[in-house]
Amino acid sequence: FVFASIAKQSYTQTVIVDQSSKDTLTIKTDTIKIITNTITVKPYKQPPIPPQPPNVSDYLKLPAGNPKIISGQSNVIIENLRFDNTIGQPVIRIVNSTNIIIRNCFFNKGSEEAIDIENSKIITIEKNLVYGVTAGVYAFNSQTIKVINNQVINVRMRVQGGRGQMVQFNAVSGTGNEIINNRCENFSDESNAEDHISLFKSDNVIVRGNMLKGGGPSISGSGIMTGDNGGINQLIENNLLLNTGNVGIGVAAGSNIRILNNKIYSIQTPV
């Protein structure tokens, strides 16, 4: 910003000019006399850019892994693995466990969920690539679930009878539940999505900075569905939604549901 102090006799005025714009300040010398002129220039600061997931080519180089069940465990990290064509079960199932991290993995096609979480707490899912599954992350009756900075492509619902969401929270509670900075794209004729993000009977959830594109389009689906069958304290902000189908962002029920600063665009669809 440019700060200019301008004085006329005993009257002083401060004028602020935005340095990032092309606006100019014109002073008529016949109406005002400049006695002093002090200018301080502060450099323009670029707004912070959300962290980006690794390149897709990095995931293709990962070593192959096998489907896993984590039951009754604590302090487990699964990272840097590729899971291909998992049939008949979720790729990773987490049950009755605490402090589990799934990071930098490639989930390449599966007949069920990439990650299924039940009765667990403090679970972090970050920097994964998910392609061609019935749901990216499904969390049930769990606490402190974080889904951050993942890429999901082409989820399916009715083809295999799956859920059809990038992320669904079902009866998730506690504090620190987050769905942040994820990217999901469903291509026409290649996916059969319901909701990109579904919050069902869940509390204390932040959904922020996600980019969601494409849908079934399902006659009941949406980009982000909040308050489904209840839920409290859900904040939906700074998300970008493109052609997500029947609804951009929906509020089905619940209390203290806040929808702030989101951008929703869509072409005309059959639903």
mmCIF file of C-alpha atoms in Angstrom:
data_model
loop_
_atom_site.group_PDB
_atom_site.id
_atom_site.type_symbol
_atom_site.label_atom_id
_atom_site.label_comp_id
_atom_site.label_asym_id
_atom_site.label_seq_id
_atom_site.Cartn_x
_atom_site.Cartn_y
_atom_site.Cartn_z
ATOM 1 C CA PHE A 1 0.000 0.000 0.000
ATOM 2 C CA VAL A 2 1.006 3.625 -0.539
ATOM 3 C CA PHE A 3 0.422 6.031 2.302
ATOM 4 C CA ALA A 4 0.451 9.747 1.435
ATOM 5 C CA SER A 5 0.131 12.419 4.095
ATOM 6 C CA ILE A 6 -1.286 15.660 2.706
ATOM 7 C CA ALA A 7 -1.685 18.893 4.682
ATOM 8 C CA LYS A 8 -3.541 22.131 3.997
ATOM 9 C CA GLN A 9 -2.977 24.811 6.612
ATOM 10 C CA SER A 10 -3.930 23.168 9.926
ATOM 11 C CA TYR A 11 -5.949 20.325 8.337
ATOM 12 C CA THR A 12 -4.258 16.963 7.698
ATOM 13 C CA GLN A 13 -5.680 14.096 5.630
ATOM 14 C CA THR A 14 -4.319 10.595 5.022
ATOM 15 C CA VAL A 15 -5.005 8.964 1.670
ATOM 16 C CA ILE A 16 -4.556 5.215 1.102
ATOM 17 C CA VAL A 17 -3.995 3.926 -2.413
ATOM 18 C CA ASP A 18 -4.023 0.191 -3.180
ATOM 19 C CA GLN A 19 -0.691 -0.482 -4.848
ATOM 20 C CA SER A 20 -1.997 -3.668 -6.498
ATOM 21 C CA SER A 21 -4.583 -1.712 -8.527
ATOM 22 C CA LYS A 22 -4.138 0.754 -11.385
ATOM 23 C CA ASP A 23 -5.992 3.550 -9.628
ATOM 24 C CA THR A 24 -4.276 6.937 -9.543
ATOM 25 C CA LEU A 25 -4.620 9.841 -7.126
ATOM 26 C CA THR A 26 -5.091 13.258 -8.733
ATOM 27 C CA ILE A 27 -4.601 16.399 -6.595
ATOM 28 C CA LYS A 28 -5.821 19.755 -7.896
ATOM 29 C CA THR A 29 -3.125 22.216 -6.966
ATOM 30 C CA ASP A 30 -5.505 25.176 -7.106
ATOM 31 C CA THR A 31 -7.585 23.790 -4.230
ATOM 32 C CA ILE A 32 -4.941 22.181 -2.019
ATOM 33 C CA LYS A 33 -1.372 22.992 -1.234
ATOM 34 C CA ILE A 34 1.023 20.149 -0.467
ATOM 35 C CA ILE A 35 3.259 21.124 2.412
ATOM 36 C CA THR A 36 4.684 17.692 3.182
ATOM 37 C CA ASN A 37 4.551 14.451 1.247
ATOM 38 C CA THR A 38 5.674 11.267 2.969
ATOM 39 C CA ILE A 39 5.306 7.976 1.102
ATOM 40 C CA THR A 40 5.932 4.526 2.522
ATOM 41 C CA VAL A 41 5.682 1.541 0.218
ATOM 42 C CA LYS A 42 4.910 -1.917 1.566
ATOM 43 C CA PRO A 43 5.359 -4.834 -0.878
ATOM 44 C CA TYR A 44 2.240 -6.659 -2.027
ATOM 45 C CA LYS A 45 1.861 -10.056 -0.381
ATOM 46 C CA GLN A 46 0.455 -12.940 -2.403
ATOM 47 C CA PRO A 47 -2.388 -14.726 -0.533
ATOM 48 C CA PRO A 48 -1.342 -18.163 0.757
ATOM 49 C CA ILE A 49 -1.882 -21.035 -1.681
ATOM 50 C CA PRO A 50 -3.361 -24.259 -0.240
ATOM 51 C CA PRO A 51 -0.909 -27.180 -0.278
ATOM 52 C CA GLN A 52 -1.184 -29.347 -3.372
ATOM 53 C CA PRO A 53 -1.157 -33.159 -3.489
ATOM 54 C CA PRO A 54 1.899 -34.872 -5.003
ATOM 55 C CA ASN A 55 1.985 -35.469 -8.753
ATOM 56 C CA VAL A 56 0.067 -38.477 -10.042
ATOM 57 C CA SER A 57 3.257 -39.908 -11.541
ATOM 58 C CA ASP A 58 4.711 -40.183 -8.042
ATOM 59 C CA TYR A 59 1.888 -42.520 -6.983
ATOM 60 C CA LEU A 60 2.468 -44.845 -9.959
ATOM 61 C CA LYS A 61 5.966 -45.591 -8.693
ATOM 62 C CA LEU A 62 4.784 -46.815 -5.297
ATOM 63 C CA PRO A 63 5.310 -50.488 -4.330
ATOM 64 C CA ALA A 64 2.261 -52.760 -4.301
ATOM 65 C CA GLY A 65 0.421 -53.363 -1.036
ATOM 66 C CA ASN A 66 -2.277 -55.765 0.128
ATOM 67 C CA PRO A 67 -5.680 -54.903 1.658
ATOM 68 C CA LYS A 68 -5.433 -54.357 5.403
ATOM 69 C CA ILE A 69 -7.600 -54.595 8.509
ATOM 70 C CA ILE A 70 -6.420 -52.524 11.463
ATOM 71 C CA SER A 71 -8.336 -53.697 14.518
ATOM 72 C CA GLY A 72 -7.727 -52.725 18.128
ATOM 73 C CA GLN A 73 -4.430 -51.021 17.333
ATOM 74 C CA SER A 74 -2.835 -47.662 18.136
ATOM 75 C CA ASN A 75 -0.134 -45.477 16.588
ATOM 76 C CA VAL A 76 -0.034 -47.080 13.148
ATOM 77 C CA ILE A 77 1.129 -45.368 9.942
ATOM 78 C CA ILE A 78 0.416 -46.794 6.487
ATOM 79 C CA GLU A 79 2.139 -44.847 3.740
ATOM 80 C CA ASN A 80 3.709 -45.000 0.290
ATOM 81 C CA LEU A 81 1.833 -48.055 -1.014
ATOM 82 C CA ARG A 82 -0.254 -48.809 -4.106
ATOM 83 C CA PHE A 83 -3.408 -50.945 -3.869
ATOM 84 C CA ASP A 84 -4.803 -52.301 -7.154
ATOM 85 C CA ASN A 85 -8.203 -53.880 -7.906
ATOM 86 C CA THR A 86 -9.380 -54.756 -4.404
ATOM 87 C CA ILE A 87 -12.537 -56.896 -4.609
ATOM 88 C CA GLY A 88 -15.061 -57.863 -1.928
ATOM 89 C CA GLN A 89 -13.810 -55.651 0.923
ATOM 90 C CA PRO A 90 -12.629 -52.126 1.711
ATOM 91 C CA VAL A 91 -8.991 -51.604 0.814
ATOM 92 C CA ILE A 92 -8.161 -50.479 4.358
ATOM 93 C CA ARG A 93 -10.563 -51.085 7.250
ATOM 94 C CA ILE A 94 -9.917 -49.416 10.620
ATOM 95 C CA VAL A 95 -11.909 -50.742 13.596
ATOM 96 C CA ASN A 96 -11.674 -49.898 17.308
ATOM 97 C CA SER A 97 -8.331 -48.189 16.796
ATOM 98 C CA THR A 98 -6.649 -44.921 17.805
ATOM 99 C CA ASN A 99 -4.139 -42.571 16.196
ATOM 100 C CA ILE A 100 -3.921 -44.104 12.723
ATOM 101 C CA ILE A 101 -2.438 -42.283 9.707
ATOM 102 C CA ILE A 102 -3.011 -43.282 6.066
ATOM 103 C CA ARG A 103 -0.700 -41.167 3.930
ATOM 104 C CA ASN A 104 0.555 -40.922 0.365
ATOM 105 C CA CYS A 105 -1.058 -44.113 -0.939
ATOM 106 C CA PHE A 106 -2.665 -44.884 -4.302
ATOM 107 C CA PHE A 107 -6.010 -46.693 -4.201
ATOM 108 C CA ASN A 108 -6.489 -47.900 -7.762
ATOM 109 C CA LYS A 109 -9.964 -49.401 -8.292
ATOM 110 C CA GLY A 110 -11.998 -51.408 -5.838
ATOM 111 C CA SER A 111 -15.495 -52.825 -5.382
ATOM 112 C CA GLU A 112 -15.995 -51.123 -1.990
ATOM 113 C CA GLU A 113 -14.597 -48.191 -0.016
ATOM 114 C CA ALA A 114 -10.953 -47.183 -0.211
ATOM 115 C CA ILE A 115 -10.907 -46.516 3.561
ATOM 116 C CA ASP A 116 -13.570 -47.651 6.022
ATOM 117 C CA ILE A 117 -13.380 -46.339 9.620
ATOM 118 C CA GLU A 118 -15.550 -47.688 12.445
ATOM 119 C CA ASN A 119 -15.577 -46.997 16.194
ATOM 120 C CA SER A 120 -12.183 -45.324 16.061
ATOM 121 C CA LYS A 121 -10.644 -41.975 16.943
ATOM 122 C CA ILE A 122 -7.831 -39.666 15.871
ATOM 123 C CA ILE A 123 -7.633 -40.931 12.292
ATOM 124 C CA THR A 124 -5.832 -38.899 9.619
ATOM 125 C CA ILE A 125 -6.227 -39.560 5.889
ATOM 126 C CA GLU A 126 -3.901 -37.321 3.881
ATOM 127 C CA LYS A 127 -2.204 -36.939 0.495
ATOM 128 C CA ASN A 128 -3.721 -40.040 -1.075
ATOM 129 C CA LEU A 129 -4.887 -40.632 -4.637
ATOM 130 C CA VAL A 130 -8.144 -42.597 -4.959
ATOM 131 C CA TYR A 131 -9.554 -43.809 -8.271
ATOM 132 C CA GLY A 132 -12.572 -45.911 -9.209
ATOM 133 C CA VAL A 133 -13.982 -47.028 -5.840
ATOM 134 C CA THR A 134 -17.498 -46.845 -4.391
ATOM 135 C CA ALA A 135 -16.397 -44.283 -1.784
ATOM 136 C CA GLY A 136 -13.183 -42.572 -0.828
ATOM 137 C CA VAL A 137 -13.524 -42.414 2.971
ATOM 138 C CA TYR A 138 -16.430 -43.674 5.081
ATOM 139 C CA ALA A 139 -16.312 -42.986 8.837
ATOM 140 C CA PHE A 140 -18.916 -44.378 11.251
ATOM 141 C CA ASN A 141 -19.341 -43.739 14.979
ATOM 142 C CA SER A 142 -15.862 -42.272 15.254
ATOM 143 C CA GLN A 143 -14.125 -39.167 16.606
ATOM 144 C CA THR A 144 -11.506 -36.681 15.401
ATOM 145 C CA ILE A 145 -11.432 -37.751 11.771
ATOM 146 C CA LYS A 146 -9.283 -35.687 9.395
ATOM 147 C CA VAL A 147 -9.434 -36.046 5.622
ATOM 148 C CA ILE A 148 -6.916 -33.606 4.198
ATOM 149 C CA ASN A 149 -5.318 -32.900 0.835
ATOM 150 C CA ASN A 150 -6.453 -36.011 -1.053
ATOM 151 C CA GLN A 151 -7.401 -36.508 -4.711
ATOM 152 C CA VAL A 152 -10.425 -38.646 -5.593
ATOM 153 C CA ILE A 153 -11.548 -39.538 -9.124
ATOM 154 C CA ASN A 154 -14.718 -41.331 -10.274
ATOM 155 C CA VAL A 155 -16.603 -42.686 -7.294
ATOM 156 C CA ARG A 156 -19.500 -45.030 -8.032
ATOM 157 C CA MET A 157 -22.804 -45.680 -6.329
ATOM 158 C CA ARG A 158 -25.430 -47.732 -8.058
ATOM 159 C CA VAL A 159 -23.241 -49.757 -10.403
ATOM 160 C CA GLN A 160 -21.954 -51.860 -7.480
ATOM 161 C CA GLY A 161 -24.485 -50.715 -4.865
ATOM 162 C CA GLY A 162 -21.843 -48.586 -3.138
ATOM 163 C CA ARG A 163 -22.121 -45.305 -1.292
ATOM 164 C CA GLY A 164 -20.939 -42.968 -4.034
ATOM 165 C CA GLN A 165 -19.203 -40.302 -1.939
ATOM 166 C CA MET A 166 -15.733 -38.862 -1.791
ATOM 167 C CA VAL A 167 -16.227 -38.630 2.001
ATOM 168 C CA GLN A 168 -19.138 -39.591 4.241
ATOM 169 C CA PHE A 169 -19.204 -38.964 7.989
ATOM 170 C CA ASN A 170 -21.881 -41.031 9.752
ATOM 171 C CA ALA A 171 -22.311 -40.323 13.486
ATOM 172 C CA VAL A 172 -18.878 -38.708 13.694
ATOM 173 C CA SER A 173 -18.458 -36.600 16.834
ATOM 174 C CA GLY A 174 -15.861 -35.173 19.202
ATOM 175 C CA THR A 175 -13.589 -32.306 18.159
ATOM 176 C CA GLY A 176 -11.222 -31.697 15.269
ATOM 177 C CA ASN A 177 -13.246 -33.351 12.500
ATOM 178 C CA GLU A 178 -12.019 -31.908 9.203
ATOM 179 C CA ILE A 179 -12.483 -32.350 5.458
ATOM 180 C CA ILE A 180 -10.009 -29.843 4.044
ATOM 181 C CA ASN A 181 -8.232 -29.091 0.740
ATOM 182 C CA ASN A 182 -9.371 -32.212 -1.098
ATOM 183 C CA ARG A 183 -9.993 -32.503 -4.841
ATOM 184 C CA CYS A 184 -12.701 -34.729 -6.322
ATOM 185 C CA GLU A 185 -13.744 -35.060 -9.946
ATOM 186 C CA ASN A 186 -16.398 -37.389 -11.338
ATOM 187 C CA PHE A 187 -16.381 -37.724 -15.109
ATOM 188 C CA SER A 188 -19.598 -38.185 -17.026
ATOM 189 C CA ASP A 189 -20.288 -41.805 -18.045
ATOM 190 C CA GLU A 190 -17.323 -42.984 -15.948
ATOM 191 C CA SER A 191 -18.790 -42.530 -12.455
ATOM 192 C CA ASN A 192 -22.114 -42.725 -10.673
ATOM 193 C CA ALA A 193 -21.746 -40.416 -7.698
ATOM 194 C CA GLU A 194 -24.261 -39.467 -5.025
ATOM 195 C CA ASP A 195 -22.690 -36.766 -2.829
ATOM 196 C CA HIS A 196 -19.123 -35.591 -2.980
ATOM 197 C CA ILE A 197 -19.275 -34.910 0.779
ATOM 198 C CA SER A 198 -22.025 -36.199 3.091
ATOM 199 C CA LEU A 199 -22.381 -35.238 6.755
ATOM 200 C CA PHE A 200 -24.900 -37.628 8.294
ATOM 201 C CA LYS A 201 -25.795 -37.158 11.944
ATOM 202 C CA SER A 202 -22.334 -35.735 12.635
ATOM 203 C CA ASP A 203 -21.073 -32.960 14.909
ATOM 204 C CA ASN A 204 -18.245 -30.416 14.951
ATOM 205 C CA VAL A 205 -17.093 -30.719 11.340
ATOM 206 C CA ILE A 206 -15.151 -28.231 9.206
ATOM 207 C CA VAL A 207 -15.391 -28.596 5.412
ATOM 208 C CA ARG A 208 -13.025 -26.067 3.873
ATOM 209 C CA GLY A 209 -11.095 -25.393 0.691
ATOM 210 C CA ASN A 210 -12.290 -28.407 -1.300
ATOM 211 C CA MET A 211 -12.671 -28.451 -5.087
ATOM 212 C CA LEU A 212 -15.556 -30.691 -6.194
ATOM 213 C CA LYS A 213 -16.412 -31.246 -9.835
ATOM 214 C CA GLY A 214 -18.962 -33.367 -11.661
ATOM 215 C CA GLY A 215 -21.742 -35.628 -10.477
ATOM 216 C CA GLY A 216 -24.044 -38.454 -11.548
ATOM 217 C CA PRO A 217 -26.079 -36.381 -11.801
ATOM 218 C CA SER A 218 -28.153 -38.082 -9.100
ATOM 219 C CA ILE A 219 -31.692 -36.831 -8.474
ATOM 220 C CA SER A 220 -30.914 -36.889 -4.737
ATOM 221 C CA GLY A 221 -27.171 -36.151 -4.762
ATOM 222 C CA SER A 222 -25.202 -32.992 -4.092
ATOM 223 C CA GLY A 223 -21.800 -31.444 -3.879
ATOM 224 C CA ILE A 224 -21.969 -31.107 -0.088
ATOM 225 C CA MET A 225 -24.901 -32.315 2.019
ATOM 226 C CA THR A 226 -24.990 -31.084 5.612
ATOM 227 C CA GLY A 227 -27.205 -31.852 8.605
ATOM 228 C CA ASP A 228 -28.520 -35.073 7.088
ATOM 229 C CA ASN A 229 -30.636 -36.680 9.836
ATOM 230 C CA GLY A 230 -29.326 -34.005 12.200
ATOM 231 C CA GLY A 231 -25.940 -32.829 13.399
ATOM 232 C CA ILE A 232 -24.575 -29.680 15.018
ATOM 233 C CA ASN A 233 -21.703 -27.246 14.494
ATOM 234 C CA GLN A 234 -20.898 -27.783 10.838
ATOM 235 C CA LEU A 235 -18.873 -25.103 9.024
ATOM 236 C CA ILE A 236 -18.786 -25.181 5.214
ATOM 237 C CA GLU A 237 -16.540 -22.456 3.807
ATOM 238 C CA ASN A 238 -14.341 -21.496 0.870
ATOM 239 C CA ASN A 239 -15.217 -24.514 -1.259
ATOM 240 C CA LEU A 240 -15.484 -24.531 -5.060
ATOM 241 C CA LEU A 241 -18.203 -26.662 -6.681
ATOM 242 C CA LEU A 242 -18.587 -27.210 -10.427
ATOM 243 C CA ASN A 243 -21.498 -29.079 -12.040
ATOM 244 C CA THR A 244 -22.121 -31.294 -9.022
ATOM 245 C CA GLY A 245 -25.644 -32.280 -10.064
ATOM 246 C CA ASN A 246 -28.966 -31.873 -8.308
ATOM 247 C CA VAL A 247 -27.751 -29.623 -5.452
ATOM 248 C CA GLY A 248 -24.630 -27.595 -4.868
ATOM 249 C CA ILE A 249 -24.757 -27.372 -1.062
ATOM 250 C CA GLY A 250 -27.730 -28.664 0.901
ATOM 251 C CA VAL A 251 -28.834 -28.300 4.534
ATOM 252 C CA ALA A 252 -31.147 -31.200 5.352
ATOM 253 C CA ALA A 253 -31.555 -30.567 9.094
ATOM 254 C CA GLY A 254 -29.342 -29.958 12.127
ATOM 255 C CA SER A 255 -28.391 -26.820 14.031
ATOM 256 C CA ASN A 256 -25.605 -24.237 13.822
ATOM 257 C CA ILE A 257 -24.883 -25.096 10.200
ATOM 258 C CA ARG A 258 -22.838 -22.284 8.625
ATOM 259 C CA ILE A 259 -22.355 -21.942 4.857
ATOM 260 C CA LEU A 260 -19.791 -19.208 4.128
ATOM 261 C CA ASN A 261 -17.895 -17.900 1.084
ATOM 262 C CA ASN A 262 -18.419 -20.883 -1.196
ATOM 263 C CA LYS A 263 -18.552 -20.677 -5.004
ATOM 264 C CA ILE A 264 -20.994 -22.874 -6.898
ATOM 265 C CA TYR A 265 -21.260 -23.049 -10.680
ATOM 266 C CA SER A 266 -23.303 -25.345 -12.879
ATOM 267 C CA ILE A 267 -24.544 -25.867 -16.385
ATOM 268 C CA GLN A 268 -28.173 -26.903 -16.781
ATOM 269 C CA THR A 269 -28.606 -30.624 -16.000
ATOM 270 C CA PRO A 270 -31.506 -33.104 -16.391
ATOM 271 C CA VAL A 271 -32.048 -32.977 -12.608
#
